[in-house]
Short mmCIF file of C-alpha atoms in Angstrom, two decimals:
data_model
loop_
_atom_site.label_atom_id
_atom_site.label_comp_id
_atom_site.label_asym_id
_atom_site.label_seq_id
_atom_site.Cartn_x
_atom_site.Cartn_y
_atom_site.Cartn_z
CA UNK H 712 42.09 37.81 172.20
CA UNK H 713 43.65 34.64 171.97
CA UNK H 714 47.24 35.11 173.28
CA UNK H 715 48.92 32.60 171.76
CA UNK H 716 47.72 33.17 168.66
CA UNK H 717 50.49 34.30 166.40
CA UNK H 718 47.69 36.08 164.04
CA UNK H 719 48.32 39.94 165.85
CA UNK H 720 51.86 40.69 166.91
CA UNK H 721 52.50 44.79 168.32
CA UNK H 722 56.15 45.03 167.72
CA UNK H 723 57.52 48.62 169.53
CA UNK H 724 60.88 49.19 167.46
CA UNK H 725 63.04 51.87 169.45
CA UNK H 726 65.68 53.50 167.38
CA UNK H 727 66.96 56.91 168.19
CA UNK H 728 67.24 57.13 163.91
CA UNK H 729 63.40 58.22 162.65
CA UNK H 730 64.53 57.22 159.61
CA UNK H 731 65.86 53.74 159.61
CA UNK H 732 63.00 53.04 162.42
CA UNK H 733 60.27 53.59 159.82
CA UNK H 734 62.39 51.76 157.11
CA UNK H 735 62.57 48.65 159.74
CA UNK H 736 58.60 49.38 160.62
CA UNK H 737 57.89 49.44 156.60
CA UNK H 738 59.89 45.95 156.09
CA UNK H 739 58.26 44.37 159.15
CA UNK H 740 54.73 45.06 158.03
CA UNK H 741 55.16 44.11 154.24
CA UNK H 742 56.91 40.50 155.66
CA UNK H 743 54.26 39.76 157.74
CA UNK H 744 50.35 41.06 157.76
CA UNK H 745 50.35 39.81 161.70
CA UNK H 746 53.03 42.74 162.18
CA UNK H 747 51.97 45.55 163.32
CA UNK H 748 54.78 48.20 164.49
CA UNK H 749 54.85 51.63 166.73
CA UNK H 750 58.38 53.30 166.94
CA UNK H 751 59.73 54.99 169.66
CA UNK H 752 62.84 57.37 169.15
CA UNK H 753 63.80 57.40 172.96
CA UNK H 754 63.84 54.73 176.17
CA UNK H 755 61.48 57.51 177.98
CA UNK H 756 59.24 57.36 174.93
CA UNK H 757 59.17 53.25 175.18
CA UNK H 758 58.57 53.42 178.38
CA UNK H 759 55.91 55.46 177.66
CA UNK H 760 54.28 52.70 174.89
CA UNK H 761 54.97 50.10 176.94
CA UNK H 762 52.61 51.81 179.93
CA UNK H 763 49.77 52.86 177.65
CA UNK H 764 49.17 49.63 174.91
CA UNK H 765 49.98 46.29 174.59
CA UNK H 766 53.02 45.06 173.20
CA UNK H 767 54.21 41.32 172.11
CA UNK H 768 57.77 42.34 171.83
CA UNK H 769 60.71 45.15 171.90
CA UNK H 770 62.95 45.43 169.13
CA UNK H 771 65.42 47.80 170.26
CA UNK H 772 68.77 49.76 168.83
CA UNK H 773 71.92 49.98 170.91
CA UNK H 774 73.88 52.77 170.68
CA UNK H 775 71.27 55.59 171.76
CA UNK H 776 71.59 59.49 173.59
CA UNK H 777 70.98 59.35 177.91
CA UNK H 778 69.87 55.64 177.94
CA UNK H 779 71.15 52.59 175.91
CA UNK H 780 69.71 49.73 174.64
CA UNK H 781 71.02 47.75 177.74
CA UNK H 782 69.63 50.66 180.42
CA UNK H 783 66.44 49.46 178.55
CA UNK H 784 66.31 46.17 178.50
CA UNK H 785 67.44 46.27 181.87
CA UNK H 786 63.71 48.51 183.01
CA UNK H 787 61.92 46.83 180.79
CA UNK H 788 63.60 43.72 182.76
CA UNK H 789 62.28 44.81 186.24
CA UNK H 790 58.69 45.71 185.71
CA UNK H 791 57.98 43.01 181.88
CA UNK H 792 60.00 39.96 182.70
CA UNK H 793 58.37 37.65 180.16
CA UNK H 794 58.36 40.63 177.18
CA UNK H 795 60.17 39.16 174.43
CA UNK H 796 63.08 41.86 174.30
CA UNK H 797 65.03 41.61 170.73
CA UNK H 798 68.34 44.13 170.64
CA UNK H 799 68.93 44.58 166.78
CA UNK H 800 71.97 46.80 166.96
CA UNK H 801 74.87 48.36 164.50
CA UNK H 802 76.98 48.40 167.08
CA UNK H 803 78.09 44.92 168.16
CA UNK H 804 80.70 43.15 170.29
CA UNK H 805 81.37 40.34 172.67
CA UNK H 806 81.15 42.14 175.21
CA UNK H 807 77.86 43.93 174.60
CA UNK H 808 76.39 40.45 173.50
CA UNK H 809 77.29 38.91 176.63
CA UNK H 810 75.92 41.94 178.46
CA UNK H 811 72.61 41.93 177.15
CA UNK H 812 72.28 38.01 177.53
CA UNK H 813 73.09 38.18 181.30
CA UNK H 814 70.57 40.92 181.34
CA UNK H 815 67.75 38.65 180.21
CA UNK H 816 67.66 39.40 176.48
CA UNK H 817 65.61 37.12 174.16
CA UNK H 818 67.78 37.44 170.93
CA UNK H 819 70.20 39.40 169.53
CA UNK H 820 70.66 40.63 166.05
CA UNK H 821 73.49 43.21 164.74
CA UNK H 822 71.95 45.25 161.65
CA UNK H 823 73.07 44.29 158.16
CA UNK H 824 73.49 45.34 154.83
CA UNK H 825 70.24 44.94 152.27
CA UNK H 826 66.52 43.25 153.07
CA UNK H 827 67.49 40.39 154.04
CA UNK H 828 68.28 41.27 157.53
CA UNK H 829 64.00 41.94 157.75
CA UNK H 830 63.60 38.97 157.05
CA UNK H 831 65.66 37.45 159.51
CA UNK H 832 64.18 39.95 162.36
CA UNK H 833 60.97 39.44 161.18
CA UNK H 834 61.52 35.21 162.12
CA UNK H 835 63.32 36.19 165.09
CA UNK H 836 60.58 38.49 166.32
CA UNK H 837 57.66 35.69 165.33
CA UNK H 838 59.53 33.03 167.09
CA UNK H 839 60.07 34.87 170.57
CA UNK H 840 56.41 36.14 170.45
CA UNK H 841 55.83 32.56 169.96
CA UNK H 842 57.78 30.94 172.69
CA UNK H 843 56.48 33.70 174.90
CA UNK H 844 52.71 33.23 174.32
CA UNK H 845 53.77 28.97 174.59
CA UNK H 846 54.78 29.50 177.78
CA UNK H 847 52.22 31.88 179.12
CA UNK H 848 49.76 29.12 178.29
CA UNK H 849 51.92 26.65 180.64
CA UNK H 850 52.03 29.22 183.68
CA UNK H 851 48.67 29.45 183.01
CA UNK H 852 47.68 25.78 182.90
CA UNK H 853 49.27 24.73 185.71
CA UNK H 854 48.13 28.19 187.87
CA UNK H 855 44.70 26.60 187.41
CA UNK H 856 46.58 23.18 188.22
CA UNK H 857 47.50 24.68 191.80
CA UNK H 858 44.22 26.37 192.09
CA UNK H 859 42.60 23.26 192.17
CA UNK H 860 44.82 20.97 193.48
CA UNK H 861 46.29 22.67 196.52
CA UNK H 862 43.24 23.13 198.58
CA UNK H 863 41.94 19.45 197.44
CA UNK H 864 40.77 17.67 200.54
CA UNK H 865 42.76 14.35 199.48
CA UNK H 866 47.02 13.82 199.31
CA UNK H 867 48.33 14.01 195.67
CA UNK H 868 51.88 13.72 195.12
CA UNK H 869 53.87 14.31 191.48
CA UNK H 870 56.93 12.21 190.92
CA UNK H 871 59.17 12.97 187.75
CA UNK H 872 60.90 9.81 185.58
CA UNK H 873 63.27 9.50 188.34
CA UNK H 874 60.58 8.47 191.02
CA UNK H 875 61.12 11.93 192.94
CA UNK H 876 59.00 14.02 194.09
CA UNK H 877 58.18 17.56 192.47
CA UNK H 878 54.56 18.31 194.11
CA UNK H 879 52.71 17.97 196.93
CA UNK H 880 49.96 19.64 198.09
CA UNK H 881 48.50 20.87 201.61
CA UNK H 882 46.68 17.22 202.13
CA UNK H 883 49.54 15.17 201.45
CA UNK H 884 52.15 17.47 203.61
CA UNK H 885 49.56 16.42 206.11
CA UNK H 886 49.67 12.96 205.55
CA UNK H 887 52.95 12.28 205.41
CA UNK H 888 53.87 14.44 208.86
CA UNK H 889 55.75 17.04 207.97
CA UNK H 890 55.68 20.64 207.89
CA UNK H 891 56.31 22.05 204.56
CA UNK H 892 57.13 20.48 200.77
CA UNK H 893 60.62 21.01 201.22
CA UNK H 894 60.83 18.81 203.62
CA UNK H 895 59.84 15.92 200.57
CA UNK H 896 61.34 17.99 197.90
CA UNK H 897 63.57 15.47 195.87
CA UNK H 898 62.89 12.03 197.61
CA UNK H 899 62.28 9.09 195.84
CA UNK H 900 58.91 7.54 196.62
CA UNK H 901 60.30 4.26 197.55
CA UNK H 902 61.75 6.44 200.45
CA UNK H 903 57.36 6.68 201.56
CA UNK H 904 56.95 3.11 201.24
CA UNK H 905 57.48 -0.13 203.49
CA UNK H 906 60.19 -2.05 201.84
CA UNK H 907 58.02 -4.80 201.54
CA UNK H 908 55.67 -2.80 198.91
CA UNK H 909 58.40 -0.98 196.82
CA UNK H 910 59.09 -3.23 194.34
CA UNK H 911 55.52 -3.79 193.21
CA UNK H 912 54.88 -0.02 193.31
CA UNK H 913 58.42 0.60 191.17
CA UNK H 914 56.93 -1.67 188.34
CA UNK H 915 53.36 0.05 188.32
CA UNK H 916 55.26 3.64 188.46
CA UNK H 917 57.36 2.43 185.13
CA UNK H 918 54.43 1.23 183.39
CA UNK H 919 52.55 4.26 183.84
CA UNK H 920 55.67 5.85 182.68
CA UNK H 921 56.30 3.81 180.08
CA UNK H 922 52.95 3.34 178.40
CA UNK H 923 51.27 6.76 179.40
CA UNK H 924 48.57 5.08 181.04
CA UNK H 925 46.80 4.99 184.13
CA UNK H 926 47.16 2.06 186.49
CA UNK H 927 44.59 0.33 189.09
CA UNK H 928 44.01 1.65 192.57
CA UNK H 929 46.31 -0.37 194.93
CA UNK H 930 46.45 -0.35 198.96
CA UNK H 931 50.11 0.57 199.98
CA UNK H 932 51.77 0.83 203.23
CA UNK H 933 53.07 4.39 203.59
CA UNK H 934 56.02 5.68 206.08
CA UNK H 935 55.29 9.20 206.98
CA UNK H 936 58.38 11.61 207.70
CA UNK H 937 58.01 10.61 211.36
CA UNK H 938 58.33 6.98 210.38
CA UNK H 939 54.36 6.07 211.29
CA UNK H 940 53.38 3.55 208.82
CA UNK H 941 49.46 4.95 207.41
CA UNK H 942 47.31 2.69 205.14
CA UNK H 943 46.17 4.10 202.01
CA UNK H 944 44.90 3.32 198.76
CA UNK H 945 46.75 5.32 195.92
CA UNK H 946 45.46 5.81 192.14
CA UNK H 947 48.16 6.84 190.13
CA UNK H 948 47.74 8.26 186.70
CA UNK H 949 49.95 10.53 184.06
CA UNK H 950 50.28 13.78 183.71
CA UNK H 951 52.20 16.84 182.60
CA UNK H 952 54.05 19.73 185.15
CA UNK H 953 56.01 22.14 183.76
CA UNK H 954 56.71 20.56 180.51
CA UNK H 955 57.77 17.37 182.39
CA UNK H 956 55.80 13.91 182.13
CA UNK H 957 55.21 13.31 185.54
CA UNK H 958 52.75 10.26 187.88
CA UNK H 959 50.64 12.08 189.87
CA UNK H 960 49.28 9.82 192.90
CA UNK H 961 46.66 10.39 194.97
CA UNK H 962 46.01 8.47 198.33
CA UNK H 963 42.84 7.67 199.87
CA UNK H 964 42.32 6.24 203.35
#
């Protein structure tokens, strides 16, 4: 299945009232033909969904016997971090809002008088599932990213629109002397550069950036961490890393 499709959405509503969980499951279904909802009348029963099927998101009550809506999220929390967690309660306050949003909660909602309030869930509930599946699709884009560019057998660098570094992999870590990323975490890359070739590089780098192009090879003089001045011919084109326009660079000796 396509995940971020937003054609199939499992809603589990948990509601310790049968009643008004079927009337919310009913309303849910008949707003959207994507919806389809399983109810749960207990956290221990959830907990029990969530372990056996798939779910795209948790609309949950508050005020419920032996566990709350917050002991809930807060489970669901530790084990489904990126579950879109909705807390649609009667029950609501300041301080419970501010409670479940330090918790990790993706929306809240306090139950309402008349239909409407289906409707609303019902956007709220396609919009998380939305976000969610969005962002899988980044973690998963730039997991294959990694995959392929840690291990590569040449340096590549990212740099964000301030000309600092984000990225680097094993081969440039090796290049530029160091140990470890965090060692280049942050620094501009005028900082890698002899002073004599920063200028030229600064206008290429706000080209790229400016016209979301790629710009010709060019032979640079680059200071490592230890201050050894390398040789190395560096194609830099655009790119995206975690939702950011970034260059990514790539040296060659």
């Amino acid at each position: 299945m396509d995940h971020f499709s937003i054609d199939n959405i499992r809603v589990l509503h948990v509601d310790d009232d049968s009643g008004f969980a079927d009337i919310v499951s009913e309303f849910l279904e008949r707003e959207d033909d994507a919806f389809s909802v399983e109810t749960a009348t207990s956290v221990d029963d959830a907990l029990t969904v969530l372990q056996d099927a798939r779910v795209d998101c948790v609309v949950s009550d508050y005020d419920m016997p032996q566990k709350d809506g917050l002991d809930f999220l807060e489970l669901v929390r530790d084990d489904y971090p990126g579950l879109p967690f909705l807390l649609f309660t009667g029950k609501g306050s300041e301080e419970i809002a501010s409670r479940a949003i330090s918790a990790g909660v993706t929306d809240y909602l306090q139950k309402g008088t008349g239909t409407e309030q289906y409707t609303v869930l019902a956007n709220r509930v396609r919009n998380a599932v939305r976000s969610s599946r969005a962002e899988t699709a980044v973690r998963r884009t730039e997991d294959r990213y990694h995959n392929l560019v840690d291990t590569a057998p040449i340096p590549i660098l990212l740099f964000d629109h301030n000309w600092e570094a984000l990225y680097a992999n094993e081969a440039a870590v090796a290049f530029l002397d160091t140990d470890s990323f965090t060692e280049i975490a942050g620094k501009k890359a005028s900082d890698f550069l002899h002073p004599d070739d920063r200028e030229a590089a600064r206008k290429r780098f706000q080209r790229l950036m400016r016209e979301d192009i790629s710009v010709p090879e060019r032979e640079y003089r680059v200071v490592t961490v230890e201050g050894e001045t390398k040789t190395a011919t560096v194609a830099t084109a655009p790119g995206y890393y975690r939702g950011e326009k970034v260059a990514q660079a790539m040296l060659y000796r």
